[in-house]
XYZ file of C-alpha atoms in Angstrom:
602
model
C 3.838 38.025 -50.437
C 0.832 39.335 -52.410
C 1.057 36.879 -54.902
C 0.623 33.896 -51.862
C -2.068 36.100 -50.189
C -4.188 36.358 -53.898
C -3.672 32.686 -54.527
C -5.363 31.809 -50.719
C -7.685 34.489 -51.530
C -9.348 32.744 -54.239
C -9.931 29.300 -52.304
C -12.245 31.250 -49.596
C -15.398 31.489 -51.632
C -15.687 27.073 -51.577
C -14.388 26.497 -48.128
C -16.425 26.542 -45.004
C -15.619 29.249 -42.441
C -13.597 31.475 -44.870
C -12.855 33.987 -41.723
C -10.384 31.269 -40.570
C -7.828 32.353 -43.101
C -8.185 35.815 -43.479
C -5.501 38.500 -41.909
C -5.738 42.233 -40.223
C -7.548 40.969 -36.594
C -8.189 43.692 -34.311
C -4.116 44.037 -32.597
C -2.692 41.576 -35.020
C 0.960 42.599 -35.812
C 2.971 42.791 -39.081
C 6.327 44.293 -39.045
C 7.819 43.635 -42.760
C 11.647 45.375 -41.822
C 12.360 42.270 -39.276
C 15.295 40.259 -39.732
C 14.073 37.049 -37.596
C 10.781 35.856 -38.733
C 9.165 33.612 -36.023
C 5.890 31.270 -37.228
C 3.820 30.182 -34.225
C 2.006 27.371 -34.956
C -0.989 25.797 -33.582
C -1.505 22.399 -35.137
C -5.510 22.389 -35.334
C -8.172 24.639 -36.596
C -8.348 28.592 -36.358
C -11.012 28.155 -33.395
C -8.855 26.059 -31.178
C -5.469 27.190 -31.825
C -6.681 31.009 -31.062
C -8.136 30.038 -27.797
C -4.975 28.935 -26.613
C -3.014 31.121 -24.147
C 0.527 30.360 -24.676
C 0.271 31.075 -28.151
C -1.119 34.640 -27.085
C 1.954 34.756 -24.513
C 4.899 34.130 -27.021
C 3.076 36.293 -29.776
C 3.421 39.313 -27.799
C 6.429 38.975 -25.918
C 8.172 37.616 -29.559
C 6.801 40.936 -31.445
C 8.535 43.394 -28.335
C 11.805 42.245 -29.166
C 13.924 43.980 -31.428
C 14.221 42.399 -35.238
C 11.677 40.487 -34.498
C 8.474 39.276 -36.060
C 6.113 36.479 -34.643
C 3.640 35.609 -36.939
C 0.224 33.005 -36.506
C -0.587 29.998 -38.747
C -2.770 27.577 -38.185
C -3.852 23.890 -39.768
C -6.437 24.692 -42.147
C -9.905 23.007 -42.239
C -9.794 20.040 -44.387
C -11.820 20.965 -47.557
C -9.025 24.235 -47.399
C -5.860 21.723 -47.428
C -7.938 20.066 -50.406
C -8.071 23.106 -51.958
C -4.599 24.424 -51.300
C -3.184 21.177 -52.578
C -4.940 21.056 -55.876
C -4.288 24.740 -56.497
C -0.326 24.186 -55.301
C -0.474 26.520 -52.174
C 1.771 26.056 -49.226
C 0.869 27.109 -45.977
C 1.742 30.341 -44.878
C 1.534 32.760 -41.998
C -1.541 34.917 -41.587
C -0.123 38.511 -41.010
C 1.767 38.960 -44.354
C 1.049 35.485 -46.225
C 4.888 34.755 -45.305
C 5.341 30.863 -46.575
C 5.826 28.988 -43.478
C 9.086 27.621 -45.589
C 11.007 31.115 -45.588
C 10.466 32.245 -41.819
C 14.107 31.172 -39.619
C 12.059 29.526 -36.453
C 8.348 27.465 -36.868
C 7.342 27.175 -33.083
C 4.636 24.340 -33.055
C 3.073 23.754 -29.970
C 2.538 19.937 -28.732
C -0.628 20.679 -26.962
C -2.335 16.921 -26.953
C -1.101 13.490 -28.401
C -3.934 13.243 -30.665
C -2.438 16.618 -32.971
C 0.680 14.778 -33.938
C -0.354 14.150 -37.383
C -1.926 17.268 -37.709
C 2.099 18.439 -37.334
C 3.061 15.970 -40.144
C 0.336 17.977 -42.226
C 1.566 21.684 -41.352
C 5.103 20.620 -42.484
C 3.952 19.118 -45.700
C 1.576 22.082 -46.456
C 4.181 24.130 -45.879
C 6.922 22.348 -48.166
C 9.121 21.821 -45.394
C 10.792 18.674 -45.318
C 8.711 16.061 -42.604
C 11.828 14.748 -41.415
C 14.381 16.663 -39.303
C 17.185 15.460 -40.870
C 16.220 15.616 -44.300
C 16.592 19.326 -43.975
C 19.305 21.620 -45.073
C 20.335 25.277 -44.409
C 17.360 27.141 -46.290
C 14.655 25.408 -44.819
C 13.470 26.724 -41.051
C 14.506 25.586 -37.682
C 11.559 23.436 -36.207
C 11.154 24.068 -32.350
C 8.682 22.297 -30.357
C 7.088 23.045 -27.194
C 4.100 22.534 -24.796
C 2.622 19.925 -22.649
C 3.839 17.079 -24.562
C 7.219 18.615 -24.531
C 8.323 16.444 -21.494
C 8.033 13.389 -23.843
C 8.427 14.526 -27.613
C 10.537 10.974 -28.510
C 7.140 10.145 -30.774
C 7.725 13.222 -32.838
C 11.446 13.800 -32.503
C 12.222 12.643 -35.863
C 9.960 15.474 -37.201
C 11.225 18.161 -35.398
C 14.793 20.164 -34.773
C 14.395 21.260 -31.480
C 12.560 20.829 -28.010
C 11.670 23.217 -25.497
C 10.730 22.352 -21.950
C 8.703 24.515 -19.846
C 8.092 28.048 -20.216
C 9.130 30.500 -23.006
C 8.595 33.887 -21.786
C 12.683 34.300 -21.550
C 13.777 31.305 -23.474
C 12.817 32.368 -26.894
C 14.647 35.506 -26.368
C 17.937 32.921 -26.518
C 16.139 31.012 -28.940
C 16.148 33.807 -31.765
C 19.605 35.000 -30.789
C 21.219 32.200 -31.237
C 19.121 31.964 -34.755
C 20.080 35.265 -35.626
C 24.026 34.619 -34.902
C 24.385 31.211 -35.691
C 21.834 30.713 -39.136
C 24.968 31.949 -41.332
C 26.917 29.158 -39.919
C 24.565 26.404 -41.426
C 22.063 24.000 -39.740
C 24.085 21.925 -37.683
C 25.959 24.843 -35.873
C 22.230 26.512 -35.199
C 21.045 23.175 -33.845
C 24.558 22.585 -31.687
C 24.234 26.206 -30.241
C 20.682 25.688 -29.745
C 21.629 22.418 -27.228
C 23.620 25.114 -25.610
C 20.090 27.364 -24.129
C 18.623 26.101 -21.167
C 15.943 24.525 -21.020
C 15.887 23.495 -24.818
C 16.772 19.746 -26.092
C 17.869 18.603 -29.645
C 16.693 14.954 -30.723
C 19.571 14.525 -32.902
C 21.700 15.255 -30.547
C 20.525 13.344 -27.555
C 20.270 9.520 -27.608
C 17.883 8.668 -24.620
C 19.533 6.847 -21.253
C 22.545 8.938 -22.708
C 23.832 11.966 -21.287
C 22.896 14.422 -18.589
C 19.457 14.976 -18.657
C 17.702 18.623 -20.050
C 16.218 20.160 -17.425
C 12.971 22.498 -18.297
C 13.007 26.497 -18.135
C 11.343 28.169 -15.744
C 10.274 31.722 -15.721
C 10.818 32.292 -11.917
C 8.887 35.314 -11.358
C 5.527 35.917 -12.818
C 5.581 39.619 -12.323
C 8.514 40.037 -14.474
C 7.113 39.317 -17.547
C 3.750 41.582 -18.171
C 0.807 39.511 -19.456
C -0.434 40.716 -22.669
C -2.508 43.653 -22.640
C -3.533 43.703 -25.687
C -4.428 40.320 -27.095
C -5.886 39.450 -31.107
C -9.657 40.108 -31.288
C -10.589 37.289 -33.858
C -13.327 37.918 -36.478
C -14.960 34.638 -35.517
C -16.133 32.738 -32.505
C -13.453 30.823 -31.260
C -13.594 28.452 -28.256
C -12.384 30.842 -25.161
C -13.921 34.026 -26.878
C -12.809 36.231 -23.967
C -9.775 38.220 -22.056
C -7.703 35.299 -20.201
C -5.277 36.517 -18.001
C -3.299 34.079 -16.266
C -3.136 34.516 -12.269
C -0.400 32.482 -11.554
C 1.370 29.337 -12.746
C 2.161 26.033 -11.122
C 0.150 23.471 -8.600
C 0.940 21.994 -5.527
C -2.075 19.926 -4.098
C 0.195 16.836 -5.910
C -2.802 14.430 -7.538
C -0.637 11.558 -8.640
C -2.375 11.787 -11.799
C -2.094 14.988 -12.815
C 0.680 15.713 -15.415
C 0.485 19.905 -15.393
C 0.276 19.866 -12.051
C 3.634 18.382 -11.833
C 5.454 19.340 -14.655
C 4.300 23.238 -13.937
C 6.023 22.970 -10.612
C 6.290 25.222 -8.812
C 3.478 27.770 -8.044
C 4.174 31.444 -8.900
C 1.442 34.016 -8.675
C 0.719 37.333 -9.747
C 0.456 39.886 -7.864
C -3.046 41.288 -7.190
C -2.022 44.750 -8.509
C -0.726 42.885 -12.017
C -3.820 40.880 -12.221
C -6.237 43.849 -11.554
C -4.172 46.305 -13.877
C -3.718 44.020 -17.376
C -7.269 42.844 -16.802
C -8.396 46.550 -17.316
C -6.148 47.037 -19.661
C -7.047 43.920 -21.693
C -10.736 45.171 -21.363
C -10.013 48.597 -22.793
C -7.852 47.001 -26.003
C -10.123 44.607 -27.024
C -13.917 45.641 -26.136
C -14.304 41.912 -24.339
C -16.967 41.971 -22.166
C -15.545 38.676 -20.189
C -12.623 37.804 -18.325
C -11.521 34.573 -17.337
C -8.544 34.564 -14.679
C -6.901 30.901 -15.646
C -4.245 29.013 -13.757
C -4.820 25.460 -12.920
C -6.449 25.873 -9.809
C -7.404 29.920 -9.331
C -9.294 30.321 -6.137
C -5.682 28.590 -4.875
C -4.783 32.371 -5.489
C -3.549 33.374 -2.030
C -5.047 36.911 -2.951
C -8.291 35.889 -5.366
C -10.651 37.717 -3.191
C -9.171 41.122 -2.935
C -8.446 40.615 -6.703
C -12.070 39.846 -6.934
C -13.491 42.298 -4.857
C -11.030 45.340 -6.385
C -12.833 43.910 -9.857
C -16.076 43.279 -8.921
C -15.589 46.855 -7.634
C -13.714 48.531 -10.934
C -16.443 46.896 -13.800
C -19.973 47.211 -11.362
C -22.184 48.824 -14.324
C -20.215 47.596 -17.369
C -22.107 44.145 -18.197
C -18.467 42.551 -17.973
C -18.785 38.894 -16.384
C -15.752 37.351 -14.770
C -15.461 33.293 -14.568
C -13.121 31.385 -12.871
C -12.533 27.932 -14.750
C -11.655 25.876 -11.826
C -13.294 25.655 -8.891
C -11.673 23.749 -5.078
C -14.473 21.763 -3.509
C -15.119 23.902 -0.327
C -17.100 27.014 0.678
C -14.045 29.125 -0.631
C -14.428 28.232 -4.079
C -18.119 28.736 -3.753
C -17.817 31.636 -1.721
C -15.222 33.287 -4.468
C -17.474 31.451 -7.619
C -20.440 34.182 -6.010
C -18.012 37.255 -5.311
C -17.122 36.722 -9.532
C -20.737 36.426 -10.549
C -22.078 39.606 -9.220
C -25.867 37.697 -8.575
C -25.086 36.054 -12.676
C -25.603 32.529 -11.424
C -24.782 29.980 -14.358
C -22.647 26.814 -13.839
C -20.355 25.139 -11.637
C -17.984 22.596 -12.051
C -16.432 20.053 -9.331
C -13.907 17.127 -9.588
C -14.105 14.439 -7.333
C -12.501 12.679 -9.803
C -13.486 9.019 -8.020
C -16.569 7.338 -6.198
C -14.638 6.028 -3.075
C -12.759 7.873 -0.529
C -10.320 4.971 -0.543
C -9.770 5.978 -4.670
C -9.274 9.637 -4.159
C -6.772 9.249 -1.604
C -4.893 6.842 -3.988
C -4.903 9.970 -6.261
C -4.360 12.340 -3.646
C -7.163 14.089 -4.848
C -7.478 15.188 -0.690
C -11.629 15.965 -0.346
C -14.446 13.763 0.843
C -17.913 12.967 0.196
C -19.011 15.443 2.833
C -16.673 18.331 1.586
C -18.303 17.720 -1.928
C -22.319 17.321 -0.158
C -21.144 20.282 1.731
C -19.811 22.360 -1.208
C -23.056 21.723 -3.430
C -25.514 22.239 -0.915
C -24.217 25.567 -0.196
C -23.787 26.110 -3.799
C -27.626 25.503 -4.318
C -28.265 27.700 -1.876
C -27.115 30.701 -2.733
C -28.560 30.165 -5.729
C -27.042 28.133 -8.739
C -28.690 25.318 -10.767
C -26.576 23.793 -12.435
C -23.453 21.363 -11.365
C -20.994 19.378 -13.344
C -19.123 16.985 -11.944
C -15.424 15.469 -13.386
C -14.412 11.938 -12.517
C -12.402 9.178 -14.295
C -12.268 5.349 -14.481
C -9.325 3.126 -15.253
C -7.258 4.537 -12.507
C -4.563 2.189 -10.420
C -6.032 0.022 -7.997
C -9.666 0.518 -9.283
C -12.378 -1.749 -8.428
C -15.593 -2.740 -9.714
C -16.882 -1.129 -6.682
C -15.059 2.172 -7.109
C -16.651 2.706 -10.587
C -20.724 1.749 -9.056
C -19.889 4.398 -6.571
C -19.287 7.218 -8.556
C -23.153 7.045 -9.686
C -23.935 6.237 -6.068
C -21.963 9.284 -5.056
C -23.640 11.308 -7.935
C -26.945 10.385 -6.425
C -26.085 12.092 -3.407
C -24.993 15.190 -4.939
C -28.007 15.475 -6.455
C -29.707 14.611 -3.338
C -28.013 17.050 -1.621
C -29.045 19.366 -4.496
C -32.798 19.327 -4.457
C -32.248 19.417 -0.492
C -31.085 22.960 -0.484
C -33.167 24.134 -3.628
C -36.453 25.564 -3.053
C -39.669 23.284 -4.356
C -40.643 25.548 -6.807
C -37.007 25.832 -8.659
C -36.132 22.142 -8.810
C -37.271 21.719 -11.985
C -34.632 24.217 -13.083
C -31.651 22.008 -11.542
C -29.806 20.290 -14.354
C -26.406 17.902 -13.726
C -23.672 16.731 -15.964
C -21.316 14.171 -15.573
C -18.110 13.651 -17.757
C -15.840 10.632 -16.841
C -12.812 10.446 -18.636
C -10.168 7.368 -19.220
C -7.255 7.401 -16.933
C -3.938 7.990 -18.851
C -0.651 7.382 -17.244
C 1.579 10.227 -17.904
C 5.359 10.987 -17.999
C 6.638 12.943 -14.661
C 3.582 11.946 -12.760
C 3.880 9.147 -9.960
C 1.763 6.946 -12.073
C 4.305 7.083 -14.908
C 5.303 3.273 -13.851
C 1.837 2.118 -13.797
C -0.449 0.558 -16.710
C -3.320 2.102 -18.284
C -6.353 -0.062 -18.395
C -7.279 -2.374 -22.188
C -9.797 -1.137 -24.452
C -12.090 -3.817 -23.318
C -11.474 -3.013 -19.694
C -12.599 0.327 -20.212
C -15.734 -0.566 -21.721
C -16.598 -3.053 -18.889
C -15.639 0.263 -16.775
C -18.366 2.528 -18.651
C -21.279 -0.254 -18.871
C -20.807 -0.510 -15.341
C -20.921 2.936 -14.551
C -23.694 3.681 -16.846
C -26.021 1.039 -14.910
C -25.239 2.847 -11.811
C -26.300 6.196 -12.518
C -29.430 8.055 -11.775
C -32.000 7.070 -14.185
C -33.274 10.893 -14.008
C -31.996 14.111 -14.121
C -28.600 13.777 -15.011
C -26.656 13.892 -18.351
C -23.766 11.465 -18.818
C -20.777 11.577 -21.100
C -17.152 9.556 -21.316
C -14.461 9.240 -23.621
C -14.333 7.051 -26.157
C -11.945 4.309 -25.078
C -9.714 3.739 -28.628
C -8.803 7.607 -28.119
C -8.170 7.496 -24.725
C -6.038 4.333 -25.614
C -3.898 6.161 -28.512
C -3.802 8.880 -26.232
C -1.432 6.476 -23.692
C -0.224 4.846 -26.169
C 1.444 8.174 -27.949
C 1.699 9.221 -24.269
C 4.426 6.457 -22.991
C 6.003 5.479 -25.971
C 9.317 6.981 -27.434
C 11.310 7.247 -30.758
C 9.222 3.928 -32.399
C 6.171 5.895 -32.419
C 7.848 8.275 -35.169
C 6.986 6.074 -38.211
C 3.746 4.866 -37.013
C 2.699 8.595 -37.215
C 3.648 9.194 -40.088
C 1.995 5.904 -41.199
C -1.248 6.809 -39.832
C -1.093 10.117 -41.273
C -0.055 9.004 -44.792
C -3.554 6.480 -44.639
C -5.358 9.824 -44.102
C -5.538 10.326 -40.269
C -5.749 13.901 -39.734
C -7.454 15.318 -36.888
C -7.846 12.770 -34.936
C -8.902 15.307 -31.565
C -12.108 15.868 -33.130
C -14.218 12.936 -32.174
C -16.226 12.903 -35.991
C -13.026 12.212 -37.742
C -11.173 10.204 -35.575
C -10.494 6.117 -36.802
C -8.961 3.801 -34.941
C -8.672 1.291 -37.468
C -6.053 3.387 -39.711
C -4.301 3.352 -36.715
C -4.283 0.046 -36.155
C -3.176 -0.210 -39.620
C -0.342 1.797 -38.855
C 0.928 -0.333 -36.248
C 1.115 -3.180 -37.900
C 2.794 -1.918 -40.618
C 5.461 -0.393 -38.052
C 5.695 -3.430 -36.667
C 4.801 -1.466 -33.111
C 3.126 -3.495 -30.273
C 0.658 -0.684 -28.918
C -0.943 -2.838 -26.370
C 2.827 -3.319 -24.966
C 3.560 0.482 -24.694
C 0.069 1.485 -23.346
C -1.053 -0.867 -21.287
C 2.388 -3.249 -19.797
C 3.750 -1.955 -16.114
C 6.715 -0.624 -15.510
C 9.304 -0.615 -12.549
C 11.034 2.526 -11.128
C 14.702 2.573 -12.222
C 13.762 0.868 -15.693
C 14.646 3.226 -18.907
C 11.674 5.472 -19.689
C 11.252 6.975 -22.921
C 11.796 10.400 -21.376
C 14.039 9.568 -18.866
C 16.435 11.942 -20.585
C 14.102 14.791 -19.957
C 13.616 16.852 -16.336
C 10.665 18.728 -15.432
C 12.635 19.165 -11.877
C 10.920 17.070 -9.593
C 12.930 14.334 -8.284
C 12.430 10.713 -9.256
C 12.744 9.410 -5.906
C 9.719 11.993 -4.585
C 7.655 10.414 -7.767
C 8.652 6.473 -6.658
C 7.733 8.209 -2.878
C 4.458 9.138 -3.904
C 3.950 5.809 -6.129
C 4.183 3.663 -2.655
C 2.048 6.219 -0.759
C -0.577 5.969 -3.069
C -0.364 1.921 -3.238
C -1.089 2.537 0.375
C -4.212 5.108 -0.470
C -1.771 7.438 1.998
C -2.021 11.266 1.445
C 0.315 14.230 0.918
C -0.622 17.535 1.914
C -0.685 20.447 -0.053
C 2.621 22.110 0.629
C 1.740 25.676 -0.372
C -0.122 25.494 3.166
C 1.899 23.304 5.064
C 5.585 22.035 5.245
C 7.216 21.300 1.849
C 6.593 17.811 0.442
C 10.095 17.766 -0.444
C 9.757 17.163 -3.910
C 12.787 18.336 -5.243
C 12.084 21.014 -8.057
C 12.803 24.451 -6.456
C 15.909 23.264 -5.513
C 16.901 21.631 -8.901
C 16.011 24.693 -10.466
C 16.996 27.269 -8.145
C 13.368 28.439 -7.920
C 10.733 28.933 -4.929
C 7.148 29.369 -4.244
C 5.698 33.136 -5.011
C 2.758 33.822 -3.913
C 0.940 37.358 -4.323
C 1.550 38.391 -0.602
C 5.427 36.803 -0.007
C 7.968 34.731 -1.017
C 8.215 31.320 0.415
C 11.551 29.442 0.145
């Protein structure tokens, strides 16, 4: 162990950002007399992979159980993997320089499309064998999970195991069956694994075969405390701050929105639970911010009295809360102010589309004049600054849709310098980010095509023409990511060697918009043999075999084929967490309900 910590060691003085690989982080963990060593594994740089919430989740609830020891490693910087190579390093764990090789379980998470050949790089740092069947009882058991979980055919061939939804109390099973079954050999590890709920084994799965996996749901929030005391890095990562997650799950149903259906369904925390490990966070790290996440958090049927009791509890301590998602009403400005304590910075809206027609394709459920509304009163009490969130590309898009987002950006800013005193206008600044539609699995656009390259362009010239001239600061994504991105998105278990073709021609990365290149890529296809263009960008009709057909996140089909014909009619569906259920099938199927902070809703 200090022989693989001395070797890394001497690498740091020629790298950039040497603090990336470095151990002993304020509430780190290293327990050397476990007899399960779990590596959790973020498949990007130090800075991102620390940010990221799950990883914090698993990390602490791995290192309370018994035997156990969760460990952190991340995919070095490139100029380190340079170095590592040359100097015949492998890749090991940052709490006791544990080769990723000789832990039992490497967790990597599947966090975006775009990190899948980062994952072919961890493995071949760490001298683990890239292909799952190519490895024999030593080597570790490879278990996915994450968002891309609910379609993992592109990678299956690189990894042992899947899991689907959430791990608080699956990876409990996970490392007992490990423990009991590891002196058996591989294939009994892998055939008990199939066994946990909520898990899925490629090579034992063909999909179209076989009843399908369904995902694992923790059921009630409050049962599982929310770590308290969370790594303090030694470097700026990209959510430097306490993050404690209010509750799980959305139900306002946009039809394009992946988490919000595969995260089905809402469970909150109680206010007491979010109030108490948010102080306690604060006293165990020395953070002086707190961000209360979820994927909509002033949907929090108790975020003002766990606003006020904080406001309250840290007046006089120069700790700032933010709430990272905002609903386009008064509420969310109203609750945006009670968090801010008179610290007025940003605020962030999506309208996601121009026309009203558009959003209620999406379900997106607000209007022009709840969004006027919103800002206006937003500007009046006092901010400056608004960003606004839309996309092009989506189904049934128009020419006219995409000119109307700048028209309806003109009004917001309009409305804006309306409600902002003469003398302050000059201080009002607006950002707009439009993003590609990308149909995703388990959504009710799953069926539906994503827009060409060249369409997309057309999409962004015309959208740049219509914006304000003045005053406002555009950005979109770059349409050959947002193309790989579906492509990697809807495709299945042919995908597999066109990764690892890409990543053998040097594509590493490819998240970061500076090292990303399409054409190895495109190389990659070819060589595969792979039509991309076919898998991205051809429709498909309900009933037809999907790539992840094989794989449940509990909502019913016929509720997403429902929802596909209601939004080919621009019909809405209600949020049900306020109204009668929508019926879609996933507390049911997995013998869950609503929570909310205040009751429980069946």
């Amino acid at each position: 162990m200090s022989d693989v910590w001395q070797r890394t060691e001497r690498l740091l003085d020629g790298v950039e950002r040497p603090v990336r690989y470095i151990d002993r982080e304020w509430n780190s963990v290293v327990d050397r007399s476990a007899d399960v060593r779990f590596a959790l594994v973020y498949p990007d740089a130090y800075e991102v992979g620390q940010s990221n919430q799950a990883i914090g989740i698993l990390y602490e609830r791995l290192n309370a159980l018994e035997g156990v020891a969760a460990e952190r490693a991340f995919l070095p910087w490139k100029d380190m993997i340079s170095a590592m190579r040359r100097q015949g390093v492998q890749l090991s764990t940052l709490e006791s320089s544990t080769p990723l090789r000789e832990c039992d379980v490497v967790g990597i998470t599947l966090p975006y499309e775009l990190t899948y050949t980062n994952i072919l790089e961890v493995l071949d740092l760490a001298g683990i064998p890239l292909h799952a069947a190519d490895r024999g009882d030593r080597d570790p058991v490879v278990v996915a999970g994450g968002p891309c979980a609910f379609n993992p055919e592109p990678v299956s061939m690189f990894v042992d195991a899947v899991l689907l939804g959430d791990g608080e109390e699956a990876v409990a099973d996970i490392v007992e069956v490990i423990r009991v079954s590891r002196r058996s050999g591989r294939e009994a590890a892998l055939g008990a694994l199939a066994s946990v709920p909520g898990v899925y084994v490629p090579s034992l799965h063909q999909p179209g075969t076989g009843r399908p996996v369904r995902k694992r749901i923790l059921k009630d929030l409050d049962a599982v405390r929310a770590p308290v005391c969370p790594i303090v890095p030694f470097m700026d990562v990209i959510h430097d701050r306490v993050a404690v997650e209010v509750a799980r799950g959305c139900t306002r149903g946009c039809r394009f929105c992946h988490a919000g259906m595969v995260y089905r369904p809402v469970r909150e925390r109680s206010a007491d639970s979010v109030v108490r490990d948010v102080m306690a966070s604060l006293r165990c790290t020395g953070y002086e911010e707190v961000s209360l996440t979820s994927l909509s958090t002033t949907d929090h049927s108790a975020i003002e009295d766990v606003l006020r009791r904080l406001t309250r509890r840290l007046d006089g301590t120069a700790t700032s809360l933010s709430l990272p998602s905002l609903r386009v009403d008064a509420h969310g400005v109203d609750m945006a102010a009670l968090a801010s304590a008179g610290k007025k910075t940003g605020l962030t809206f999506a309208p996601e589309a121009g026309t009203q027609r558009l959003r209620d394709v999406i379900n997106k459920n607000i209007t022009e004049a709840d969004l006027l509304e919103t800002v206006h009163r937003a500007m009046s009490a006092g901010w400056r600054r608004v960003k606004l969130y839309f996309m092009v590309g989506l189904p049934t898009e128009t020419d006219e849709d995409v000119r109307a987002i700048g028209q309806l950006v003109d009004k917001v800013v309009a409305a804006a310098k309306e409600a902002t005193p003469k003398g302050e206008r000059g201080a009002l600044r607006f950002a707009v980010s439009v993003s590609t539609f990308v149909p995703k699995a388990h959504t009710p656009f799953q069926w539906e095509p994503q827009a060409t390259r060249e369409a997309i362009a057309e999409r962004q010239s015309l959208l740049r023409a219509s914006m304000p001239r003045k005053g406002v600061e555009l950005s979109w994504h770059d349409p050959e990511t947002s193309f790989l991105e579906g492509v990697l998105a809807r495709g299945g278990r042919e995908l597999g060697p066109v990764i690892e073709a890409a990543w053998r021609s040097g594509s590493l990365f490819d998240a970061w918009s500076d090292e990303f290149d399409y054409a190895r890529w495109e190389s990659a296809f070819a060589e595969a043999g792979v039509d991309a263009v076919a898998i991205a960008c051809a429709a498909r009709e309900p009933g037809s075999l999907l790539p992840w057909g094989h794989l449940s996140s509990g909502v019913d089909e016929a509720f997403l084929v429902s929802e596909r014909e209601r939004a080919l009619r621009a019909e809405v569906t209600p949020d049900c967490s306020g109204g009668p259920c929508s019926d879609c099938g996933v507390c049911p199927s997995l013998g869950a309900s609503v929570r909310t902070a205040g009751e429980r809703r069946v």
